[in-house]
mmCIF file of C-alpha atoms in Angstrom:
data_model
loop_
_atom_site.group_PDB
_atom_site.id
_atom_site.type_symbol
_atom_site.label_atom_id
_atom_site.label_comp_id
_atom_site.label_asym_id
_atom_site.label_seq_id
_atom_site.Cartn_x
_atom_site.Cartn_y
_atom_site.Cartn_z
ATOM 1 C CA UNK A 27 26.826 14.534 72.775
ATOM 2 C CA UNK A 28 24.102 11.343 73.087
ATOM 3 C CA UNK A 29 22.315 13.187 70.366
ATOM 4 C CA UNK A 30 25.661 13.068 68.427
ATOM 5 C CA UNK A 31 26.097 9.217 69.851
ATOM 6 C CA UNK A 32 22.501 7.926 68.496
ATOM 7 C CA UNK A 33 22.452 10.045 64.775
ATOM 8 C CA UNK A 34 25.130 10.702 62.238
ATOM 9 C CA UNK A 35 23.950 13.313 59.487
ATOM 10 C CA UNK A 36 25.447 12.177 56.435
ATOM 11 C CA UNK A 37 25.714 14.799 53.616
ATOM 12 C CA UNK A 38 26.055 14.714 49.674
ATOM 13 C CA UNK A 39 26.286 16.498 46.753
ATOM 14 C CA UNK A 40 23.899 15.356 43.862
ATOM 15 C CA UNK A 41 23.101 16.816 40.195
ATOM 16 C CA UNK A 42 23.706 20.280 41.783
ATOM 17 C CA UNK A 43 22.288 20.250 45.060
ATOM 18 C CA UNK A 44 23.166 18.873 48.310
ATOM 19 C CA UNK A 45 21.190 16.118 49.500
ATOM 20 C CA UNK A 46 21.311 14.928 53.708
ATOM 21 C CA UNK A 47 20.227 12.136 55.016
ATOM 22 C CA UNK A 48 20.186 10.859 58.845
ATOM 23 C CA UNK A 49 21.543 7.228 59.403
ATOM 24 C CA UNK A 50 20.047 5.414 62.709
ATOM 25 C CA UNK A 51 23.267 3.887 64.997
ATOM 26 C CA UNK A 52 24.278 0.809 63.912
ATOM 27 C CA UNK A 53 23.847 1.888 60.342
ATOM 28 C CA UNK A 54 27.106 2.973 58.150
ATOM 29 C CA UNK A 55 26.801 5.433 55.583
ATOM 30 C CA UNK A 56 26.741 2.722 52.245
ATOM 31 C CA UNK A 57 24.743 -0.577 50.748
ATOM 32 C CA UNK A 58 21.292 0.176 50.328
ATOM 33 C CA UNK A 59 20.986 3.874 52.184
ATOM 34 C CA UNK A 60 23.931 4.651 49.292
ATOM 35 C CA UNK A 61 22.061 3.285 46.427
ATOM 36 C CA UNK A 62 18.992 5.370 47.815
ATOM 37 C CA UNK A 63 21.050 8.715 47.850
ATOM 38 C CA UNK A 64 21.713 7.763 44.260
ATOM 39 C CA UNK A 65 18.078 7.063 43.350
ATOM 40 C CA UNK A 66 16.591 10.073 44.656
ATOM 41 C CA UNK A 67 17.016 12.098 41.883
ATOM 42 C CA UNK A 68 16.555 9.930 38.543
ATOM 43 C CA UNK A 69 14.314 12.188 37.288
ATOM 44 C CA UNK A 70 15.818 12.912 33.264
ATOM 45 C CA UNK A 71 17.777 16.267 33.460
ATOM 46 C CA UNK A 72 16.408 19.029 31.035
ATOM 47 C CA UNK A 73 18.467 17.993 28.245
ATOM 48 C CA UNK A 74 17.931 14.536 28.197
ATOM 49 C CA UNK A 75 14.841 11.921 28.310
ATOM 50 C CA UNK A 76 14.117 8.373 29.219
ATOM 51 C CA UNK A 77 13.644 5.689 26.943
ATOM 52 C CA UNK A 78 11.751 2.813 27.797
ATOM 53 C CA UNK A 79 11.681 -0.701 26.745
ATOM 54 C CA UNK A 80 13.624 -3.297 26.190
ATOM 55 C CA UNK A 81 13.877 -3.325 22.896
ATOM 56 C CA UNK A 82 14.342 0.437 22.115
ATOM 57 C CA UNK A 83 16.672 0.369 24.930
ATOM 58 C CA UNK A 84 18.961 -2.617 23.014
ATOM 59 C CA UNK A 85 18.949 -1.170 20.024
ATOM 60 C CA UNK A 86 19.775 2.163 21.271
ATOM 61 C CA UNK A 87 22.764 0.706 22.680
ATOM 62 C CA UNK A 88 23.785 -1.263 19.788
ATOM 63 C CA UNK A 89 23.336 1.399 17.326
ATOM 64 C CA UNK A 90 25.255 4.177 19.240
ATOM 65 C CA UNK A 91 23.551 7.112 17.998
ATOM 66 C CA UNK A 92 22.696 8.720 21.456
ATOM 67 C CA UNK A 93 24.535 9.854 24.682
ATOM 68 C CA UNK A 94 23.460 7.543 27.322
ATOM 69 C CA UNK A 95 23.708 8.588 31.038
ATOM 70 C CA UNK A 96 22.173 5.863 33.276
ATOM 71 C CA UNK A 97 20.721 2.584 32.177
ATOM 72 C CA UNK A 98 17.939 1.423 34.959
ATOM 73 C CA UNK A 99 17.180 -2.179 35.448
ATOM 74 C CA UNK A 100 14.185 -3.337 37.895
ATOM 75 C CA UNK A 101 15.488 -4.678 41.086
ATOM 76 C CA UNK A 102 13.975 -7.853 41.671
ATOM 77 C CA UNK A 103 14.045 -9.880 39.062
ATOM 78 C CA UNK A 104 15.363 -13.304 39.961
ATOM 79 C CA UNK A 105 18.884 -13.067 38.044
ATOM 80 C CA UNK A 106 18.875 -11.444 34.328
ATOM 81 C CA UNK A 107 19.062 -13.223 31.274
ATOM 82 C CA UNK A 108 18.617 -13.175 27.418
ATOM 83 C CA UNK A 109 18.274 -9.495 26.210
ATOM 84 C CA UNK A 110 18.659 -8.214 29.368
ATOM 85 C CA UNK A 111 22.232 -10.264 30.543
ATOM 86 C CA UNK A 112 23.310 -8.777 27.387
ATOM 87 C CA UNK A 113 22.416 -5.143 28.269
ATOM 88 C CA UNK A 114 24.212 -5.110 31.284
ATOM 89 C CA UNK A 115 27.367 -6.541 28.849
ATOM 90 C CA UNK A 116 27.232 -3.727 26.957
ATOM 91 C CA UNK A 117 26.820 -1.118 30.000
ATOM 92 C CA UNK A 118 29.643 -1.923 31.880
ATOM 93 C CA UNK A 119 31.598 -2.196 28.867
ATOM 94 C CA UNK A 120 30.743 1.567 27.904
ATOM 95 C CA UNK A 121 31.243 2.064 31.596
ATOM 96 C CA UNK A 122 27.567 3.082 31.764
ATOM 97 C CA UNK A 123 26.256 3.786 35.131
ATOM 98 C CA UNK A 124 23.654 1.007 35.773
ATOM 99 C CA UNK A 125 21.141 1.389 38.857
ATOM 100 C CA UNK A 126 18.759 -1.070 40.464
ATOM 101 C CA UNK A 127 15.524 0.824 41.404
ATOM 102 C CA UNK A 128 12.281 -0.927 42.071
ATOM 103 C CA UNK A 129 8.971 -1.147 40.185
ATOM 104 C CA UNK A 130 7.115 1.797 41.827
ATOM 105 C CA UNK A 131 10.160 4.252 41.003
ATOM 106 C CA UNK A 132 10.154 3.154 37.342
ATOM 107 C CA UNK A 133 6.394 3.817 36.956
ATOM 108 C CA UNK A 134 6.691 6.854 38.032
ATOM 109 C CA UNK A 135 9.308 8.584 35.864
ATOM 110 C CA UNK A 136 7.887 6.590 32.827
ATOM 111 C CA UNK A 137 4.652 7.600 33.857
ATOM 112 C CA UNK A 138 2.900 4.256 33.893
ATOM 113 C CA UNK A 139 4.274 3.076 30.172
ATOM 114 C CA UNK A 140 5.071 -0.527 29.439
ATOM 115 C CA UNK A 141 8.674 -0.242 30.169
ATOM 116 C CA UNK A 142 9.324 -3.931 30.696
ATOM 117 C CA UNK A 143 11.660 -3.220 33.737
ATOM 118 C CA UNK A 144 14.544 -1.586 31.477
ATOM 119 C CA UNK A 145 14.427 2.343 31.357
ATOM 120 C CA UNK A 146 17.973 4.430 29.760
ATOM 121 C CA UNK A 147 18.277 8.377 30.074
ATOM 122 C CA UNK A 148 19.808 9.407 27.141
ATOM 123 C CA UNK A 149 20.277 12.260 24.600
ATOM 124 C CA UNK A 150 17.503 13.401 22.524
ATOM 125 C CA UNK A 151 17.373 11.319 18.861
ATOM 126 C CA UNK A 152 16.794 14.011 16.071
ATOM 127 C CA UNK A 153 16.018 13.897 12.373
ATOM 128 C CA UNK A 154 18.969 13.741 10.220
ATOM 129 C CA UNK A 155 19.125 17.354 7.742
ATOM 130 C CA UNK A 156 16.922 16.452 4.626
ATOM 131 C CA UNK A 157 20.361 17.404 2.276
ATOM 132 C CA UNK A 158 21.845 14.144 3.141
ATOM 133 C CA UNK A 159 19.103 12.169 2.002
ATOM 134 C CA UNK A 160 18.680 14.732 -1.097
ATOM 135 C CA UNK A 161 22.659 12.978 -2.282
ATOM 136 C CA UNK A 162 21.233 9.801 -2.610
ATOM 137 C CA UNK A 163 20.610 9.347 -6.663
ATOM 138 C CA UNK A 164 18.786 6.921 -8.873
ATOM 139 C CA UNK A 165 21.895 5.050 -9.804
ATOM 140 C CA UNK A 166 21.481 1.589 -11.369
ATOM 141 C CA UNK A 167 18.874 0.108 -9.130
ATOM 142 C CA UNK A 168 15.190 0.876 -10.518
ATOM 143 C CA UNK A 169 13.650 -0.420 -6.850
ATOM 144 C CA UNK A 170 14.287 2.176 -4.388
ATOM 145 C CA UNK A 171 11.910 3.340 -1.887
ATOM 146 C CA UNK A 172 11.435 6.282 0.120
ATOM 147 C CA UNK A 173 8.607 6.719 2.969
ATOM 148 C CA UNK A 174 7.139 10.478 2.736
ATOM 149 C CA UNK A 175 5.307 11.340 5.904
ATOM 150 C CA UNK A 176 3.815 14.727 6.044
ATOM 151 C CA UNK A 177 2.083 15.481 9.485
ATOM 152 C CA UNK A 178 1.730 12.610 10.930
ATOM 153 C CA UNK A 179 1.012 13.722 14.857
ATOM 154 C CA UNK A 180 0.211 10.590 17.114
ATOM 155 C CA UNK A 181 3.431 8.927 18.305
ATOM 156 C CA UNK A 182 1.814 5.285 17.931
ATOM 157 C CA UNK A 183 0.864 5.982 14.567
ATOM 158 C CA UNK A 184 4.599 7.047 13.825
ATOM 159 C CA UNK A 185 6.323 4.552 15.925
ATOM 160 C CA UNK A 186 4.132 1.794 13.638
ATOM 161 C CA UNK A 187 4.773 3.583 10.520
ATOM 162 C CA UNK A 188 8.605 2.878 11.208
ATOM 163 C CA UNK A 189 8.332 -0.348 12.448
ATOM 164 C CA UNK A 190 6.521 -1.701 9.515
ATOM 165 C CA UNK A 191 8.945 0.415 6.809
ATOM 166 C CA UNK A 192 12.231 -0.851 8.375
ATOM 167 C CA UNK A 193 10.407 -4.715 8.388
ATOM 168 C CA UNK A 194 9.494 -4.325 4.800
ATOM 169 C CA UNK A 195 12.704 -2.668 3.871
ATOM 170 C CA UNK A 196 12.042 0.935 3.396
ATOM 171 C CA UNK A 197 15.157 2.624 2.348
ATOM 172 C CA UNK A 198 14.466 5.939 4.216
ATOM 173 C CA UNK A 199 11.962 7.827 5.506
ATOM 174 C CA UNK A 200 11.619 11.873 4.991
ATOM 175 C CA UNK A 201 9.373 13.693 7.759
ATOM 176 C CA UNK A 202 8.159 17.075 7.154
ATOM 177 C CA UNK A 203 8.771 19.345 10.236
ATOM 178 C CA UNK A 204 5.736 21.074 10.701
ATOM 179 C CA UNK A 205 3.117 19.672 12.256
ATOM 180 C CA UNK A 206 5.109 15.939 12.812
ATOM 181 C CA UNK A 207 5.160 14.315 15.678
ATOM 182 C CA UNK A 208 9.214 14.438 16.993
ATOM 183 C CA UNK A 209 11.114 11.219 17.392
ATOM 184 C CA UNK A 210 10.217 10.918 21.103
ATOM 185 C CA UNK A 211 10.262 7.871 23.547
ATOM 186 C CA UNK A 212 6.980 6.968 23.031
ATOM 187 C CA UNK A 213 7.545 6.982 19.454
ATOM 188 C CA UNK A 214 10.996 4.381 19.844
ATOM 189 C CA UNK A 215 8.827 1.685 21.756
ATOM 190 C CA UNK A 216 5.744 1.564 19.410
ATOM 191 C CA UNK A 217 8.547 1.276 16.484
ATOM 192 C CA UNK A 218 9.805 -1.700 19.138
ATOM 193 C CA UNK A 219 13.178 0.362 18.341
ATOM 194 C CA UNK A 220 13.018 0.597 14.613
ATOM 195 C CA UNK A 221 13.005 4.329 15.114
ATOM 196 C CA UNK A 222 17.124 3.502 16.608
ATOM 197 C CA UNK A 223 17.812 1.862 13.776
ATOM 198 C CA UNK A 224 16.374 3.517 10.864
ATOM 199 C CA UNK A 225 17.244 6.411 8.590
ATOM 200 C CA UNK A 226 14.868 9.175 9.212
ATOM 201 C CA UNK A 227 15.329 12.355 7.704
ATOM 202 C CA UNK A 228 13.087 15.929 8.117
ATOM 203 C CA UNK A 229 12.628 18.687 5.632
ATOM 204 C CA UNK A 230 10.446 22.541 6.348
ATOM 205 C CA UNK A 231 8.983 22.883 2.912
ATOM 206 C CA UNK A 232 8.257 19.037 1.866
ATOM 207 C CA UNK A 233 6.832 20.057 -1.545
ATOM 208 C CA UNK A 234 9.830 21.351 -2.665
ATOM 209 C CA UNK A 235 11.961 18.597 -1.688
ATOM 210 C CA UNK A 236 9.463 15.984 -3.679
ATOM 211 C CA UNK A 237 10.089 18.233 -6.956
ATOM 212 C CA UNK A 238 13.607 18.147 -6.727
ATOM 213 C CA UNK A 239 13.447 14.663 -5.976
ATOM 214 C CA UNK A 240 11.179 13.780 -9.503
ATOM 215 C CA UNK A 241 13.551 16.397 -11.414
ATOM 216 C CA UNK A 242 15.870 13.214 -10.623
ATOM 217 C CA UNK A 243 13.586 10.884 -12.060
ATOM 218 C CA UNK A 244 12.349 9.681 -8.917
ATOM 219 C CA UNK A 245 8.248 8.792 -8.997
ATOM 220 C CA UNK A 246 6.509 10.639 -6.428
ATOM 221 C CA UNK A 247 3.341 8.467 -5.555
ATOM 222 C CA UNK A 248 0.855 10.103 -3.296
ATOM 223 C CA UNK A 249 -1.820 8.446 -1.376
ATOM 224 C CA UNK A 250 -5.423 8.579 -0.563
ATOM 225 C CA UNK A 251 -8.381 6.783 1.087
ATOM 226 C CA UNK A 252 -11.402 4.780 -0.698
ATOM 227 C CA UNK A 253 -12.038 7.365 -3.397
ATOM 228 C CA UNK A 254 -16.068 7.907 -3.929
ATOM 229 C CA UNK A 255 -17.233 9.430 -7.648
ATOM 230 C CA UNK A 256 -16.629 12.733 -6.784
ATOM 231 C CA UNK A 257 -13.564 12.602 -5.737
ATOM 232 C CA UNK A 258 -12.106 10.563 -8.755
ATOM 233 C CA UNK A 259 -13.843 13.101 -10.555
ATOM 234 C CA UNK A 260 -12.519 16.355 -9.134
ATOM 235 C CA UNK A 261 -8.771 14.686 -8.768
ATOM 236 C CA UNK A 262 -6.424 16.151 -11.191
ATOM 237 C CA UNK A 263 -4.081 13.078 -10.700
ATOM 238 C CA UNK A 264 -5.027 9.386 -11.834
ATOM 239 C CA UNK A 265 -6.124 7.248 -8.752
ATOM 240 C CA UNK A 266 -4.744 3.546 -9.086
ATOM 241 C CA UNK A 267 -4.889 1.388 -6.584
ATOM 242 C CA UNK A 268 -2.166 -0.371 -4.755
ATOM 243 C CA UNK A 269 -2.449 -3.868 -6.096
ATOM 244 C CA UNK A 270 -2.061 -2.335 -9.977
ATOM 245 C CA UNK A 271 0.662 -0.539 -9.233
ATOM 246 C CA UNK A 272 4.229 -1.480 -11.348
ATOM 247 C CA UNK A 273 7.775 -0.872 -9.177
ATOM 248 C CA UNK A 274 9.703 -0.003 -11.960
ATOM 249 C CA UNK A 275 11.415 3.022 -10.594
ATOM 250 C CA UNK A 276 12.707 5.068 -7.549
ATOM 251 C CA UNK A 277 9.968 5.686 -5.577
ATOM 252 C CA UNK A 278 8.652 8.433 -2.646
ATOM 253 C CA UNK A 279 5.428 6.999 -1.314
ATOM 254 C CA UNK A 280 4.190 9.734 0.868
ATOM 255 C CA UNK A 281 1.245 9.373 3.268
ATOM 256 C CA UNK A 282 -0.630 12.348 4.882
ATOM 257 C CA UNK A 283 -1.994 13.350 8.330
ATOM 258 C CA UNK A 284 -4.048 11.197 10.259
ATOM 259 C CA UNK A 285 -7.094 13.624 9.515
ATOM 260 C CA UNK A 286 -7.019 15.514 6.510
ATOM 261 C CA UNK A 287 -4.218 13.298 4.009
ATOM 262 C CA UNK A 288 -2.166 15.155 2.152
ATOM 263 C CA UNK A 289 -2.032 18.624 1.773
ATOM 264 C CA UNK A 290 -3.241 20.335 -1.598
ATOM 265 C CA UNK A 291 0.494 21.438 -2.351
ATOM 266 C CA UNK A 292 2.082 18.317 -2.006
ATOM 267 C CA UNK A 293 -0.934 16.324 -3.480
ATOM 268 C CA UNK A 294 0.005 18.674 -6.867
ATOM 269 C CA UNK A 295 3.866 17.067 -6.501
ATOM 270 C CA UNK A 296 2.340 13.601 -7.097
ATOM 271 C CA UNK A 297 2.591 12.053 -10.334
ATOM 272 C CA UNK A 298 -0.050 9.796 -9.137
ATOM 273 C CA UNK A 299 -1.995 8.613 -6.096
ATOM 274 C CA UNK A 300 -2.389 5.361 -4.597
ATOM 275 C CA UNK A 301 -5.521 3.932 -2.892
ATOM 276 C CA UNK A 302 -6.271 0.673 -1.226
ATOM 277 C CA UNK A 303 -9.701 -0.676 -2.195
ATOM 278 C CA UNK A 304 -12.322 -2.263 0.538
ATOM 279 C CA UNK A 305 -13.682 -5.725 0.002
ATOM 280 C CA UNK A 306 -17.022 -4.382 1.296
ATOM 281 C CA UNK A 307 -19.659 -1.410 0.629
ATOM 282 C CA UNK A 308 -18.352 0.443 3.966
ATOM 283 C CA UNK A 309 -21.243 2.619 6.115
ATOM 284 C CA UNK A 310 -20.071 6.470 6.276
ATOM 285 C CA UNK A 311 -17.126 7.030 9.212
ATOM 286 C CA UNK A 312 -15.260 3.522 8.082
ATOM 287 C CA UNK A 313 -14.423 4.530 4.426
ATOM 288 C CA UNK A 314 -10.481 4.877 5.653
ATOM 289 C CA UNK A 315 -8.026 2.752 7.336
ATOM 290 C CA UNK A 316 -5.681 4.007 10.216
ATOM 291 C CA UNK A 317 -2.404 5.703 8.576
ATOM 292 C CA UNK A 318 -0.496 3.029 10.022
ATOM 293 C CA UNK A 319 -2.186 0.012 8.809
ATOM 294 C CA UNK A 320 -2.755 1.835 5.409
ATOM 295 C CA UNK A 321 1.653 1.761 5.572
ATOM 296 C CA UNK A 322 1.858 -1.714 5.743
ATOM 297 C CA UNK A 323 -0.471 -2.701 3.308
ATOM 298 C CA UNK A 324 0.598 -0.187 0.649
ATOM 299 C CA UNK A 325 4.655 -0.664 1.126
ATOM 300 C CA UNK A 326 4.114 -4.558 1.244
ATOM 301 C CA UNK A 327 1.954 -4.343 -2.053
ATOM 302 C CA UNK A 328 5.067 -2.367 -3.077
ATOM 303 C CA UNK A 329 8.065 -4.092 -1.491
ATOM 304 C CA UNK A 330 6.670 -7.760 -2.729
ATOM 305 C CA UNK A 331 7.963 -6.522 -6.331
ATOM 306 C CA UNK A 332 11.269 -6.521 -4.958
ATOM 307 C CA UNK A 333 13.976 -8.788 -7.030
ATOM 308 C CA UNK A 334 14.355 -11.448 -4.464
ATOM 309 C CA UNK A 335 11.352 -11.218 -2.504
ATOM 310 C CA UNK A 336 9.249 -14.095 -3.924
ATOM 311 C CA UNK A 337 12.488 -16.257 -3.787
ATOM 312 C CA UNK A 338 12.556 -16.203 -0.444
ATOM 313 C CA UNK A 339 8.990 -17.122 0.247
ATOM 314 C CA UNK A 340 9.812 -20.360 -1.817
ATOM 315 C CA UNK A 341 12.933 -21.259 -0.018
ATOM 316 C CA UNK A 342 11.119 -20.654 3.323
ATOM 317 C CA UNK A 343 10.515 -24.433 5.168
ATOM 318 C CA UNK A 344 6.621 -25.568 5.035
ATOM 319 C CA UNK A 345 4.844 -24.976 8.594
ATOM 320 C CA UNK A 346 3.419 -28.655 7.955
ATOM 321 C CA UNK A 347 5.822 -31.689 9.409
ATOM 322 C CA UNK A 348 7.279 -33.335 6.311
ATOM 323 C CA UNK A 349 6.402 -36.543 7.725
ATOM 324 C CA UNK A 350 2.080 -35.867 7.745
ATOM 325 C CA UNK A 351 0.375 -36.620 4.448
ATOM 326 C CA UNK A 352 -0.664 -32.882 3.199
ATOM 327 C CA UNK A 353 -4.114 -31.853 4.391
ATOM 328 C CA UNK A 354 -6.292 -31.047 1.572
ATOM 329 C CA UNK A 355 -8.715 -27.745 1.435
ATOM 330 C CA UNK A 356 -11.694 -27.698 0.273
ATOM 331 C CA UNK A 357 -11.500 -24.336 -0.932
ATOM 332 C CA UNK A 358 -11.444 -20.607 0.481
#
């Protein structure tokens, strides 16, 4: 009976098992002990995963594409504010479960990633099926353009990729489905969340789908690193580089792996390939750039022919204060 007097066993049922826990006297069953029970078992369940970041875990929210279970903001932080006042908006408004756990707990189930004190468990975010992106057509507007990835592995590299195409206004993006990275967590914050946002379709047997796609009138423009004299030699398709290159159609740019480029059957389903010349003679090992950077320069070569584009450079306000007489250069 004093044993009964001095500890209360306090049972509960969570995610499928039962959970006890021992409250001292003096202490009810409820404020912080509670919020423990709840916390004890964050870890994802099977068929879902944690995203991390704040702003994959916004956007997520916003764009309503995935199931979210739990959204988990750091305990600690002196009041929240900006992006995060507004992610606890749209929580309770979903009537999203929202927990408070503390830095150490969200280390360790995002295994030491930059998660910026915001983590969400949510339903896996999957390719769309390659047919829906096969009814878009030509149509009217000559400037379309359509990212081609085709075994692109490292998640940074990907995440990058996405970021940069949705910034430089990519229409979609087609990923071939073997040997491609998946659209994981990892992949959402290097994308800072583009990967939420953005239309990214998969296909199993990319060549095909690139055929069809020119039997539609589409150009399908390969890509390749610095080429050397043999290689514009033994190349079947004309080389042109980047800066040369006229926008005057619908257009699949498709990059390769991060190691070996593009395969020999989709390199024969480009009408041409596209290269990005070095300002420098480059020592052997640094005659390629990093798939991601290689993106950004090649769709912004691309993308600056769009109608529109150099109008809004003009109309953008001078970083120089009106008011200062203009500094003048001396030259480059």
């Amino acid at each position: 009976m004093g044993l009964l007097s001095t500890l209360t066993v306090a049972t509960c049922y969570c995610s499928g098992r039962l959970v006890a826990r021992h409250f001292s006297r003096g202490v009810r069953p409820g404020g912080e002990e509670l919020s423990r029970l709840r916390l004890d078992d964050l870890a994802p369940t099977p068929r879902l995963e944690l995203l991390f970041g704040l702003s994959p875990c916004l956007l997520a929210l916003r764009a309503a594409r995935r199931r979210v279970a739990r959204l988990l903001l750091q305990a600690g932080r002196a009041g929240l504010q900006g992006e995060r006042a507004e992610l606890l908006r749209e929580a309770e408004a979903r009537d999203i479960p929202v927990l408070r756990p503390r830095r150490k707990k969200l280390d360790a189930l995002c295994r030491h990633q930059v998660h910026q004190g915001v983590c969400m468990e949510v339903s896996p975010l999957r390719p769309r099926p390659c047919r829906e992106a096969e009814e878009v057509s030509s149509g009217d507007d000559h400037q379309q353009l359509c990212l081609v990835l085709e075994g692109l592995q490292d998640p940074r590299n990907l995440g990058a990729v996405l970021r940069s195409a949705h910034f430089l206004g990519v229409d979609k993006v087609i990923i071939s489905q073997r040997n491609s990275c998946p659209l994981t967590p990892v992949v959402s914050k290097a994308s800072a969340g583009a990967m939420e946002v953005m239309d990214v379709f998969s296909t199993d047997d990319l060549a095909v789908f690139l055929q069809a796609k020119a039997q539609q009138g589409w150009l399908v423009a390969g890509t390749v690193g610095c080429p050397g004299p043999e290689i514009s030699q033994s190349s079947q398709t004309p080389i042109m580089s980047c800066l040369e290159f006229l926008w005057d159609q619908p257009t699949l740019l498709v990059l390769g792996n991060e190691g070996s480029g593009l395969s020999q059957e989709v390199q024969a389903s480009c009408r041409l390939l596209l290269t990005i010349l070095p300002g420098r003679q480059l020592p052997p090992g640094l005659e390629s750039l990093n798939v991601s950077v290689a993106a950004g320069i090649l769709l912004h070569s691309i993308c600056s022919q769009r109608k529109g584009f150099r109008a809004v450079e003009k109309t953008e306000k001078p970083l120089q204060d009106p008011q200062e007489p203009p500094t003048m250069s001396k030259g480059l």
